[in-house]
Amino acid sequence: PDSATKLKLLVQHGLSTLRALEKHGLQPALMIHWARSLQKTGVSLNSFYDQKEYIGRSVYYWKKTLLTLKTIKKHKSIPEPTDPLFKHFHSVDIQVFQVAAYEEEAYIAFAMLDAVEGKTDDALLAFEAIKNVVAYWNLAI
């Protein structure tokens, strides 16, 4: 195949990796980083639409992360990609004892999205169930 076809295939593969589709090979630490960054950006925005988009994308990555965290909880390792898309990102070995804190972060993001989408009752119930400082702060506002 010509170079344009090769480039197109590379981009398509890269997009499915970035979207964490199928066997994406993304390290959980990278997905956590993206989810946190998107959530932080979303919270800082004034536009309701932009908040919803950024926090929604954060929730998407948190959901993908939760799937890999289940594997870690079972004391199974996550295979490292042989040819990572982000070579500069150093993988972090997530330990079983860290999983609960990451799950809590994900649930806070889910509740924040509920709040932004106007599902106030769902958001309140979720924040009340989480019972940490961030959840209490969100309940207060």
mmCIF file of N, CA and C in Angstrom:
data_model
loop_
_atom_site.group_PDB
_atom_site.id
_atom_site.type_symbol
_atom_site.label_atom_id
_atom_site.label_comp_id
_atom_site.label_asym_id
_atom_site.label_seq_id
_atom_site.Cartn_x
_atom_site.Cartn_y
_atom_site.Cartn_z
ATOM 1 N N PRO A 1 0.829 -1.203 0.000
ATOM 2 C CA PRO A 1 0.000 0.000 0.000
ATOM 3 C C PRO A 1 0.868 1.259 0.000
ATOM 4 N N ASP A 2 0.298 2.315 -0.545
ATOM 5 C CA ASP A 2 1.044 3.573 -0.607
ATOM 6 C C ASP A 2 1.099 4.237 0.766
ATOM 7 N N SER A 3 1.888 5.291 0.854
ATOM 8 C CA SER A 3 2.101 5.937 2.155
ATOM 9 C C SER A 3 0.837 6.596 2.696
ATOM 10 N N ALA A 4 -0.046 7.093 1.833
ATOM 11 C CA ALA A 4 -1.297 7.710 2.297
ATOM 12 C C ALA A 4 -2.188 6.674 2.975
ATOM 13 N N THR A 5 -2.224 5.477 2.420
ATOM 14 C CA THR A 5 -3.019 4.396 3.011
ATOM 15 C C THR A 5 -2.438 3.989 4.359
ATOM 16 N N LYS A 6 -1.116 3.885 4.411
ATOM 17 C CA LYS A 6 -0.456 3.538 5.675
ATOM 18 C C LYS A 6 -0.745 4.590 6.740
ATOM 19 N N LEU A 7 -0.672 5.851 6.342
ATOM 20 C CA LEU A 7 -0.935 6.943 7.275
ATOM 21 C C LEU A 7 -2.380 6.901 7.767
ATOM 22 N N LYS A 8 -3.304 6.633 6.856
ATOM 23 C CA LYS A 8 -4.717 6.544 7.222
ATOM 24 C C LYS A 8 -4.937 5.419 8.235
ATOM 25 N N LEU A 9 -4.327 4.268 8.016
ATOM 26 C CA LEU A 9 -4.447 3.146 8.948
ATOM 27 C C LEU A 9 -3.846 3.488 10.306
ATOM 28 N N LEU A 10 -2.711 4.170 10.299
ATOM 29 C CA LEU A 10 -2.070 4.580 11.546
ATOM 30 C C LEU A 10 -2.972 5.521 12.341
ATOM 31 N N VAL A 11 -3.574 6.486 11.655
ATOM 32 C CA VAL A 11 -4.473 7.438 12.314
ATOM 33 C C VAL A 11 -5.701 6.722 12.859
ATOM 34 N N GLN A 12 -6.278 5.813 12.070
ATOM 35 C CA GLN A 12 -7.452 5.069 12.535
ATOM 36 C C GLN A 12 -7.120 4.244 13.765
ATOM 37 N N HIS A 13 -5.967 3.590 13.755
ATOM 38 C CA HIS A 13 -5.544 2.809 14.919
ATOM 39 C C HIS A 13 -5.318 3.729 16.116
ATOM 40 N N GLY A 14 -4.704 4.863 15.870
ATOM 41 C CA GLY A 14 -4.450 5.822 16.945
ATOM 42 C C GLY A 14 -5.732 6.352 17.554
ATOM 43 N N LEU A 15 -6.738 6.622 16.721
ATOM 44 C CA LEU A 15 -8.020 7.118 17.235
ATOM 45 C C LEU A 15 -8.712 6.086 18.102
ATOM 46 N N SER A 16 -8.700 4.827 17.680
ATOM 47 C CA SER A 16 -9.345 3.806 18.509
ATOM 48 C C SER A 16 -8.584 3.624 19.818
ATOM 49 N N THR A 17 -7.282 3.819 19.777
ATOM 50 C CA THR A 17 -6.498 3.757 21.014
ATOM 51 C C THR A 17 -6.846 4.929 21.920
ATOM 52 N N LEU A 18 -6.874 6.140 21.355
ATOM 53 C CA LEU A 18 -7.197 7.325 22.155
ATOM 54 C C LEU A 18 -8.590 7.240 22.762
ATOM 55 N N ARG A 19 -9.492 6.600 22.066
ATOM 56 C CA ARG A 19 -10.861 6.447 22.571
ATOM 57 C C ARG A 19 -10.984 5.248 23.504
ATOM 58 N N ALA A 20 -9.899 4.533 23.714
ATOM 59 C CA ALA A 20 -9.857 3.366 24.595
ATOM 60 C C ALA A 20 -10.855 2.300 24.150
ATOM 61 N N LEU A 21 -10.886 2.063 22.845
ATOM 62 C CA LEU A 21 -11.787 1.059 22.286
ATOM 63 C C LEU A 21 -11.094 -0.295 22.207
ATOM 64 N N GLU A 22 -11.869 -1.339 22.323
ATOM 65 C CA GLU A 22 -11.403 -2.715 22.202
ATOM 66 C C GLU A 22 -10.131 -2.935 23.014
ATOM 67 N N LYS A 23 -9.136 -3.554 22.419
ATOM 68 C CA LYS A 23 -7.870 -3.792 23.123
ATOM 69 C C LYS A 23 -6.964 -2.596 22.874
ATOM 70 N N HIS A 24 -7.210 -1.532 23.626
ATOM 71 C CA HIS A 24 -6.541 -0.257 23.369
ATOM 72 C C HIS A 24 -5.097 -0.213 23.827
ATOM 73 N N GLY A 25 -4.726 -0.960 24.848
ATOM 74 C CA GLY A 25 -3.351 -0.979 25.317
ATOM 75 C C GLY A 25 -2.921 0.252 26.092
ATOM 76 N N LEU A 26 -3.877 1.079 26.514
ATOM 77 C CA LEU A 26 -3.522 2.263 27.302
ATOM 78 C C LEU A 26 -3.293 1.865 28.757
ATOM 79 N N GLN A 27 -2.260 2.423 29.350
ATOM 80 C CA GLN A 27 -1.995 2.163 30.747
ATOM 81 C C GLN A 27 -3.083 2.827 31.592
ATOM 82 N N PRO A 28 -3.534 2.164 32.662
ATOM 83 C CA PRO A 28 -4.556 2.764 33.526
ATOM 84 C C PRO A 28 -4.145 4.142 34.045
ATOM 85 N N ALA A 29 -2.873 4.316 34.349
ATOM 86 C CA ALA A 29 -2.409 5.608 34.870
ATOM 87 C C ALA A 29 -2.611 6.726 33.850
ATOM 88 N N LEU A 30 -2.468 6.417 32.572
ATOM 89 C CA LEU A 30 -2.675 7.416 31.528
ATOM 90 C C LEU A 30 -4.156 7.783 31.429
ATOM 91 N N MET A 31 -5.035 6.779 31.497
ATOM 92 C CA MET A 31 -6.475 7.065 31.443
ATOM 93 C C MET A 31 -6.912 7.862 32.672
ATOM 94 N N ILE A 32 -6.335 7.551 33.824
ATOM 95 C CA ILE A 32 -6.640 8.308 35.046
ATOM 96 C C ILE A 32 -6.189 9.753 34.874
ATOM 97 N N HIS A 33 -5.009 9.938 34.327
ATOM 98 C CA HIS A 33 -4.486 11.285 34.087
ATOM 99 C C HIS A 33 -5.426 12.073 33.175
ATOM 100 N N TRP A 34 -5.869 11.441 32.086
ATOM 101 C CA TRP A 34 -6.788 12.113 31.162
ATOM 102 C C TRP A 34 -8.107 12.437 31.845
ATOM 103 N N ALA A 35 -8.650 11.469 32.582
ATOM 104 C CA ALA A 35 -9.936 11.688 33.256
ATOM 105 C C ALA A 35 -9.833 12.849 34.242
ATOM 106 N N ARG A 36 -8.767 12.874 35.020
ATOM 107 C CA ARG A 36 -8.576 13.963 35.991
ATOM 108 C C ARG A 36 -8.423 15.312 35.293
ATOM 109 N N SER A 37 -7.624 15.334 34.235
ATOM 110 C CA SER A 37 -7.385 16.592 33.516
ATOM 111 C C SER A 37 -8.662 17.126 32.888
ATOM 112 N N LEU A 38 -9.432 16.254 32.274
ATOM 113 C CA LEU A 38 -10.691 16.673 31.662
ATOM 114 C C LEU A 38 -11.677 17.168 32.715
ATOM 115 N N GLN A 39 -11.715 16.485 33.849
ATOM 116 C CA GLN A 39 -12.614 16.900 34.932
ATOM 117 C C GLN A 39 -12.196 18.260 35.484
ATOM 118 N N LYS A 40 -10.905 18.431 35.709
ATOM 119 C CA LYS A 40 -10.392 19.704 36.234
ATOM 120 C C LYS A 40 -10.709 20.850 35.276
ATOM 121 N N THR A 41 -10.504 20.619 33.995
ATOM 122 C CA THR A 41 -10.815 21.644 32.998
ATOM 123 C C THR A 41 -12.307 21.935 32.984
ATOM 124 N N GLY A 42 -13.118 20.893 32.994
ATOM 125 C CA GLY A 42 -14.570 21.064 32.965
ATOM 126 C C GLY A 42 -15.094 21.862 34.131
ATOM 127 N N VAL A 43 -14.578 21.601 35.315
ATOM 128 C CA VAL A 43 -15.016 22.314 36.517
ATOM 129 C C VAL A 43 -14.645 23.790 36.440
ATOM 130 N N SER A 44 -13.528 24.095 35.786
ATOM 131 C CA SER A 44 -13.050 25.484 35.739
ATOM 132 C C SER A 44 -13.753 26.341 34.684
ATOM 133 N N LEU A 45 -14.535 25.727 33.829
ATOM 134 C CA LEU A 45 -15.181 26.469 32.746
ATOM 135 C C LEU A 45 -16.472 27.139 33.204
ATOM 136 N N ASN A 46 -16.815 28.243 32.560
ATOM 137 C CA ASN A 46 -18.049 28.959 32.883
ATOM 138 C C ASN A 46 -19.217 28.524 32.011
ATOM 139 N N SER A 47 -18.926 27.999 30.852
ATOM 140 C CA SER A 47 -19.971 27.594 29.916
ATOM 141 C C SER A 47 -20.568 26.252 30.334
ATOM 142 N N PHE A 48 -21.872 26.224 30.507
ATOM 143 C CA PHE A 48 -22.561 24.991 30.874
ATOM 144 C C PHE A 48 -22.295 23.898 29.841
ATOM 145 N N TYR A 49 -22.396 24.261 28.563
ATOM 146 C CA TYR A 49 -22.188 23.288 27.495
ATOM 147 C C TYR A 49 -20.772 22.710 27.560
ATOM 148 N N ASP A 50 -19.775 23.576 27.730
ATOM 149 C CA ASP A 50 -18.389 23.110 27.803
ATOM 150 C C ASP A 50 -18.154 22.245 29.036
ATOM 151 N N GLN A 51 -18.744 22.636 30.166
ATOM 152 C CA GLN A 51 -18.625 21.818 31.381
ATOM 153 C C GLN A 51 -19.148 20.413 31.125
ATOM 154 N N LYS A 52 -20.316 20.355 30.523
ATOM 155 C CA LYS A 52 -20.947 19.063 30.247
ATOM 156 C C LYS A 52 -20.072 18.214 29.321
ATOM 157 N N GLU A 53 -19.487 18.837 28.311
ATOM 158 C CA GLU A 53 -18.636 18.110 27.367
ATOM 159 C C GLU A 53 -17.371 17.567 28.044
ATOM 160 N N TYR A 54 -16.684 18.426 28.782
ATOM 161 C CA TYR A 54 -15.430 18.007 29.414
ATOM 162 C C TYR A 54 -15.670 16.987 30.522
ATOM 163 N N ILE A 55 -16.631 17.246 31.381
ATOM 164 C CA ILE A 55 -16.899 16.305 32.470
ATOM 165 C C ILE A 55 -17.456 15.002 31.898
ATOM 166 N N GLY A 56 -18.251 15.106 30.841
ATOM 167 C CA GLY A 56 -18.762 13.907 30.175
ATOM 168 C C GLY A 56 -17.649 13.050 29.608
ATOM 169 N N ARG A 57 -16.657 13.678 28.998
ATOM 170 C CA ARG A 57 -15.515 12.928 28.467
ATOM 171 C C ARG A 57 -14.680 12.360 29.607
ATOM 172 N N SER A 58 -14.585 13.092 30.714
ATOM 173 C CA SER A 58 -13.897 12.584 31.899
ATOM 174 C C SER A 58 -14.576 11.309 32.392
ATOM 175 N N VAL A 59 -15.892 11.337 32.466
ATOM 176 C CA VAL A 59 -16.658 10.164 32.906
ATOM 177 C C VAL A 59 -16.411 8.988 31.956
ATOM 178 N N TYR A 60 -16.330 9.270 30.676
ATOM 179 C CA TYR A 60 -16.050 8.223 29.689
ATOM 180 C C TYR A 60 -14.737 7.509 30.037
ATOM 181 N N TYR A 61 -13.688 8.295 30.302
ATOM 182 C CA TYR A 61 -12.396 7.685 30.628
ATOM 183 C C TYR A 61 -12.403 7.029 32.004
ATOM 184 N N TRP A 62 -13.160 7.586 32.954
ATOM 185 C CA TRP A 62 -13.266 6.931 34.258
ATOM 186 C C TRP A 62 -13.937 5.562 34.111
ATOM 187 N N LYS A 63 -14.951 5.478 33.262
ATOM 188 C CA LYS A 63 -15.618 4.183 33.050
ATOM 189 C C LYS A 63 -14.651 3.169 32.452
ATOM 190 N N LYS A 64 -13.846 3.590 31.499
ATOM 191 C CA LYS A 64 -12.839 2.705 30.908
ATOM 192 C C LYS A 64 -11.805 2.304 31.962
ATOM 193 N N THR A 65 -11.445 3.253 32.814
ATOM 194 C CA THR A 65 -10.469 2.983 33.864
ATOM 195 C C THR A 65 -11.013 1.982 34.871
ATOM 196 N N LEU A 66 -12.286 2.119 35.237
ATOM 197 C CA LEU A 66 -12.886 1.198 36.207
ATOM 198 C C LEU A 66 -12.798 -0.249 35.732
ATOM 199 N N LEU A 67 -12.909 -0.460 34.430
ATOM 200 C CA LEU A 67 -12.788 -1.819 33.897
ATOM 201 C C LEU A 67 -11.396 -2.392 34.164
ATOM 202 N N THR A 68 -10.369 -1.582 33.977
ATOM 203 C CA THR A 68 -9.013 -2.075 34.236
ATOM 204 C C THR A 68 -8.741 -2.188 35.734
ATOM 205 N N LEU A 69 -9.369 -1.321 36.524
ATOM 206 C CA LEU A 69 -9.181 -1.406 37.978
ATOM 207 C C LEU A 69 -9.774 -2.703 38.531
ATOM 208 N N LYS A 70 -10.838 -3.195 37.912
ATOM 209 C CA LYS A 70 -11.412 -4.487 38.327
ATOM 210 C C LYS A 70 -10.383 -5.600 38.154
ATOM 211 N N THR A 71 -9.637 -5.526 37.074
ATOM 212 C CA THR A 71 -8.590 -6.519 36.822
ATOM 213 C C THR A 71 -7.519 -6.433 37.903
ATOM 214 N N ILE A 72 -7.130 -5.222 38.253
ATOM 215 C CA ILE A 72 -6.110 -5.027 39.287
ATOM 216 C C ILE A 72 -6.615 -5.536 40.632
ATOM 217 N N LYS A 73 -7.901 -5.299 40.926
ATOM 218 C CA LYS A 73 -8.494 -5.775 42.181
ATOM 219 C C LYS A 73 -8.389 -7.290 42.321
ATOM 220 N N LYS A 74 -8.443 -7.978 41.195
ATOM 221 C CA LYS A 74 -8.356 -9.444 41.195
ATOM 222 C C LYS A 74 -6.900 -9.916 41.256
ATOM 223 N N HIS A 75 -6.004 -8.980 41.545
ATOM 224 C CA HIS A 75 -4.567 -9.263 41.642
ATOM 225 C C HIS A 75 -3.986 -9.769 40.327
ATOM 226 N N LYS A 76 -4.571 -9.314 39.218
ATOM 227 C CA LYS A 76 -4.036 -9.648 37.904
ATOM 228 C C LYS A 76 -3.321 -8.417 37.358
ATOM 229 N N SER A 77 -2.306 -8.659 36.574
ATOM 230 C CA SER A 77 -1.550 -7.527 36.037
ATOM 231 C C SER A 77 -2.151 -7.060 34.712
ATOM 232 N N ILE A 78 -1.904 -5.810 34.418
ATOM 233 C CA ILE A 78 -2.320 -5.217 33.151
ATOM 234 C C ILE A 78 -1.111 -5.295 32.224
ATOM 235 N N PRO A 79 -1.258 -5.952 31.074
ATOM 236 C CA PRO A 79 -0.099 -6.056 30.175
ATOM 237 C C PRO A 79 0.324 -4.694 29.634
ATOM 238 N N GLU A 80 1.617 -4.520 29.543
ATOM 239 C CA GLU A 80 2.177 -3.286 28.993
ATOM 240 C C GLU A 80 2.152 -3.360 27.471
ATOM 241 N N PRO A 81 1.822 -2.256 26.806
ATOM 242 C CA PRO A 81 1.857 -2.273 25.343
ATOM 243 C C PRO A 81 3.296 -2.402 24.843
ATOM 244 N N THR A 82 3.477 -3.189 23.795
ATOM 245 C CA THR A 82 4.829 -3.357 23.255
ATOM 246 C C THR A 82 5.274 -2.120 22.484
ATOM 247 N N ASP A 83 4.322 -1.434 21.877
ATOM 248 C CA ASP A 83 4.621 -0.213 21.130
ATOM 249 C C ASP A 83 3.631 0.865 21.573
ATOM 250 N N PRO A 84 3.869 1.490 22.736
ATOM 251 C CA PRO A 84 2.899 2.451 23.265
ATOM 252 C C PRO A 84 2.758 3.689 22.379
ATOM 253 N N LEU A 85 1.551 4.208 22.317
ATOM 254 C CA LEU A 85 1.277 5.405 21.529
ATOM 255 C C LEU A 85 1.970 6.623 22.141
ATOM 256 N N PHE A 86 2.050 6.647 23.475
ATOM 257 C CA PHE A 86 2.690 7.756 24.188
ATOM 258 C C PHE A 86 3.955 7.236 24.860
ATOM 259 N N LYS A 87 5.033 7.253 24.123
ATOM 260 C CA LYS A 87 6.288 6.694 24.617
ATOM 261 C C LYS A 87 6.868 7.486 25.792
ATOM 262 N N HIS A 88 6.548 8.770 25.867
ATOM 263 C CA HIS A 88 7.093 9.614 26.931
ATOM 264 C C HIS A 88 6.365 9.408 28.261
ATOM 265 N N PHE A 89 5.171 8.795 28.226
ATOM 266 C CA PHE A 89 4.399 8.617 29.452
ATOM 267 C C PHE A 89 4.882 7.354 30.146
ATOM 268 N N HIS A 90 5.426 7.527 31.329
ATOM 269 C CA HIS A 90 5.939 6.388 32.077
ATOM 270 C C HIS A 90 4.797 5.699 32.804
ATOM 271 N N SER A 91 4.709 4.416 32.617
ATOM 272 C CA SER A 91 3.646 3.639 33.236
ATOM 273 C C SER A 91 3.823 3.622 34.750
ATOM 274 N N VAL A 92 2.696 3.568 35.442
ATOM 275 C CA VAL A 92 2.701 3.508 36.898
ATOM 276 C C VAL A 92 2.050 2.197 37.296
ATOM 277 N N ASP A 93 2.701 1.470 38.164
ATOM 278 C CA ASP A 93 2.159 0.205 38.632
ATOM 279 C C ASP A 93 1.131 0.493 39.728
ATOM 280 N N ILE A 94 -0.142 0.390 39.393
ATOM 281 C CA ILE A 94 -1.210 0.676 40.354
ATOM 282 C C ILE A 94 -1.386 -0.539 41.258
ATOM 283 N N GLN A 95 -1.365 -0.285 42.547
ATOM 284 C CA GLN A 95 -1.492 -1.348 43.533
ATOM 285 C C GLN A 95 -2.955 -1.550 43.924
ATOM 286 N N VAL A 96 -3.273 -2.743 44.407
ATOM 287 C CA VAL A 96 -4.647 -3.077 44.795
ATOM 288 C C VAL A 96 -5.175 -2.098 45.842
ATOM 289 N N PHE A 97 -4.334 -1.699 46.799
ATOM 290 C CA PHE A 97 -4.803 -0.809 47.865
ATOM 291 C C PHE A 97 -5.156 0.588 47.349
ATOM 292 N N GLN A 98 -4.723 0.952 46.147
ATOM 293 C CA GLN A 98 -5.027 2.259 45.569
ATOM 294 C C GLN A 98 -6.350 2.273 44.810
ATOM 295 N N VAL A 99 -6.867 1.116 44.479
ATOM 296 C CA VAL A 99 -8.047 1.010 43.619
ATOM 297 C C VAL A 99 -9.254 1.733 44.212
ATOM 298 N N ALA A 100 -9.506 1.569 45.498
ATOM 299 C CA ALA A 100 -10.685 2.184 46.127
ATOM 300 C C ALA A 100 -10.667 3.708 45.982
ATOM 301 N N ALA A 101 -9.510 4.319 46.121
ATOM 302 C CA ALA A 101 -9.416 5.779 45.985
ATOM 303 C C ALA A 101 -9.723 6.215 44.553
ATOM 304 N N TYR A 102 -9.235 5.460 43.578
ATOM 305 C CA TYR A 102 -9.533 5.787 42.180
ATOM 306 C C TYR A 102 -11.015 5.587 41.877
ATOM 307 N N GLU A 103 -11.594 4.531 42.428
ATOM 308 C CA GLU A 103 -13.028 4.299 42.233
ATOM 309 C C GLU A 103 -13.834 5.459 42.803
ATOM 310 N N GLU A 104 -13.428 5.937 43.965
ATOM 311 C CA GLU A 104 -14.105 7.071 44.599
ATOM 312 C C GLU A 104 -14.017 8.319 43.714
ATOM 313 N N GLU A 105 -12.848 8.555 43.143
ATOM 314 C CA GLU A 105 -12.684 9.689 42.222
ATOM 315 C C GLU A 105 -13.628 9.564 41.029
ATOM 316 N N ALA A 106 -13.755 8.348 40.522
ATOM 317 C CA ALA A 106 -14.646 8.111 39.379
ATOM 318 C C ALA A 106 -16.089 8.405 39.765
ATOM 319 N N TYR A 107 -16.504 7.946 40.936
ATOM 320 C CA TYR A 107 -17.889 8.161 41.371
ATOM 321 C C TYR A 107 -18.182 9.645 41.587
ATOM 322 N N ILE A 108 -17.191 10.390 42.021
ATOM 323 C CA ILE A 108 -17.368 11.839 42.161
ATOM 324 C C ILE A 108 -17.578 12.462 40.781
ATOM 325 N N ALA A 109 -16.802 12.022 39.803
ATOM 326 C CA ALA A 109 -16.974 12.536 38.435
ATOM 327 C C ALA A 109 -18.366 12.206 37.906
ATOM 328 N N PHE A 110 -18.854 10.991 38.184
ATOM 329 C CA PHE A 110 -20.199 10.608 37.741
ATOM 330 C C PHE A 110 -21.244 11.525 38.371
ATOM 331 N N ALA A 111 -21.088 11.792 39.661
ATOM 332 C CA ALA A 111 -22.039 12.658 40.367
ATOM 333 C C ALA A 111 -21.961 14.092 39.842
ATOM 334 N N MET A 112 -20.753 14.556 39.531
ATOM 335 C CA MET A 112 -20.605 15.909 38.982
ATOM 336 C C MET A 112 -21.301 16.024 37.632
ATOM 337 N N LEU A 113 -21.197 14.978 36.824
ATOM 338 C CA LEU A 113 -21.887 15.000 35.535
ATOM 339 C C LEU A 113 -23.402 15.027 35.745
ATOM 340 N N ASP A 114 -23.885 14.243 36.707
ATOM 341 C CA ASP A 114 -25.320 14.288 37.030
ATOM 342 C C ASP A 114 -25.738 15.709 37.390
ATOM 343 N N ALA A 115 -24.923 16.375 38.202
ATOM 344 C CA ALA A 115 -25.243 17.741 38.630
ATOM 345 C C ALA A 115 -25.273 18.695 37.436
ATOM 346 N N VAL A 116 -24.287 18.590 36.562
ATOM 347 C CA VAL A 116 -24.216 19.469 35.392
ATOM 348 C C VAL A 116 -25.379 19.200 34.438
ATOM 349 N N GLU A 117 -25.792 17.941 34.351
ATOM 350 C CA GLU A 117 -26.901 17.585 33.459
ATOM 351 C C GLU A 117 -28.269 17.888 34.068
ATOM 352 N N GLY A 118 -28.274 18.406 35.300
ATOM 353 C CA GLY A 118 -29.538 18.766 35.935
ATOM 354 C C GLY A 118 -30.206 17.629 36.685
ATOM 355 N N LYS A 119 -29.518 16.507 36.831
ATOM 356 C CA LYS A 119 -30.054 15.372 37.594
ATOM 357 C C LYS A 119 -29.678 15.570 39.063
ATOM 358 N N THR A 120 -30.253 16.595 39.656
ATOM 359 C CA THR A 120 -29.866 17.036 40.995
ATOM 360 C C THR A 120 -30.066 15.955 42.047
ATOM 361 N N ASP A 121 -31.209 15.286 42.012
ATOM 362 C CA ASP A 121 -31.473 14.248 43.014
ATOM 363 C C ASP A 121 -30.454 13.116 42.935
ATOM 364 N N ASP A 122 -30.132 12.687 41.717
ATOM 365 C CA ASP A 122 -29.133 11.631 41.539
ATOM 366 C C ASP A 122 -27.766 12.087 42.040
ATOM 367 N N ALA A 123 -27.416 13.333 41.730
ATOM 368 C CA ALA A 123 -26.126 13.874 42.164
ATOM 369 C C ALA A 123 -26.055 13.938 43.687
ATOM 370 N N LEU A 124 -27.118 14.427 44.314
ATOM 371 C CA LEU A 124 -27.136 14.518 45.780
ATOM 372 C C LEU A 124 -26.992 13.148 46.424
ATOM 373 N N LEU A 125 -27.732 12.171 45.918
ATOM 374 C CA LEU A 125 -27.641 10.811 46.467
ATOM 375 C C LEU A 125 -26.229 10.248 46.309
ATOM 376 N N ALA A 126 -25.631 10.487 45.160
ATOM 377 C CA ALA A 126 -24.281 9.982 44.917
ATOM 378 C C ALA A 126 -23.267 10.647 45.843
ATOM 379 N N PHE A 127 -23.334 11.968 45.974
ATOM 380 C CA PHE A 127 -22.395 12.668 46.856
ATOM 381 C C PHE A 127 -22.575 12.232 48.309
ATOM 382 N N GLU A 128 -23.818 12.026 48.734
ATOM 383 C CA GLU A 128 -24.066 11.573 50.108
ATOM 384 C C GLU A 128 -23.488 10.183 50.343
ATOM 385 N N ALA A 129 -23.522 9.333 49.334
ATOM 386 C CA ALA A 129 -23.009 7.967 49.466
ATOM 387 C C ALA A 129 -21.480 7.923 49.499
ATOM 388 N N ILE A 130 -20.833 8.874 48.851
ATOM 389 C CA ILE A 130 -19.367 8.855 48.752
ATOM 390 C C ILE A 130 -18.709 9.205 50.083
ATOM 391 N N LYS A 131 -19.209 10.186 50.759
ATOM 392 C CA LYS A 131 -18.741 10.563 52.105
ATOM 393 C C LYS A 131 -17.240 10.863 52.175
ATOM 394 N N ASN A 132 -16.806 11.836 51.406
ATOM 395 C CA ASN A 132 -15.451 12.356 51.575
ATOM 396 C C ASN A 132 -15.503 13.877 51.437
ATOM 397 N N VAL A 133 -14.386 14.538 51.614
ATOM 398 C CA VAL A 133 -14.347 15.996 51.632
ATOM 399 C C VAL A 133 -14.870 16.594 50.326
ATOM 400 N N VAL A 134 -14.459 16.033 49.208
ATOM 401 C CA VAL A 134 -14.898 16.556 47.911
ATOM 402 C C VAL A 134 -16.409 16.400 47.757
ATOM 403 N N ALA A 135 -16.928 15.269 48.173
ATOM 404 C CA ALA A 135 -18.375 15.040 48.084
ATOM 405 C C ALA A 135 -19.122 16.016 48.985
ATOM 406 N N TYR A 136 -18.620 16.220 50.204
ATOM 407 C CA TYR A 136 -19.273 17.161 51.124
ATOM 408 C C TYR A 136 -19.223 18.583 50.567
ATOM 409 N N TRP A 137 -18.115 18.944 49.944
ATOM 410 C CA TRP A 137 -17.987 20.276 49.355
ATOM 411 C C TRP A 137 -19.024 20.457 48.251
ATOM 412 N N ASN A 138 -19.179 19.430 47.411
ATOM 413 C CA ASN A 138 -20.169 19.504 46.335
ATOM 414 C C ASN A 138 -21.587 19.547 46.881
ATOM 415 N N LEU A 139 -21.834 18.891 47.992
ATOM 416 C CA LEU A 139 -23.156 18.957 48.620
ATOM 417 C C LEU A 139 -23.444 20.361 49.139
ATOM 418 N N ALA A 140 -22.402 21.045 49.582
ATOM 419 C CA ALA A 140 -22.578 22.376 50.172
ATOM 420 C C ALA A 140 -22.886 23.444 49.123
ATOM 421 N N ILE A 141 -22.462 23.227 47.879
ATOM 422 C CA ILE A 141 -22.705 24.268 46.858
ATOM 423 C C ILE A 141 -23.987 24.085 46.109
#
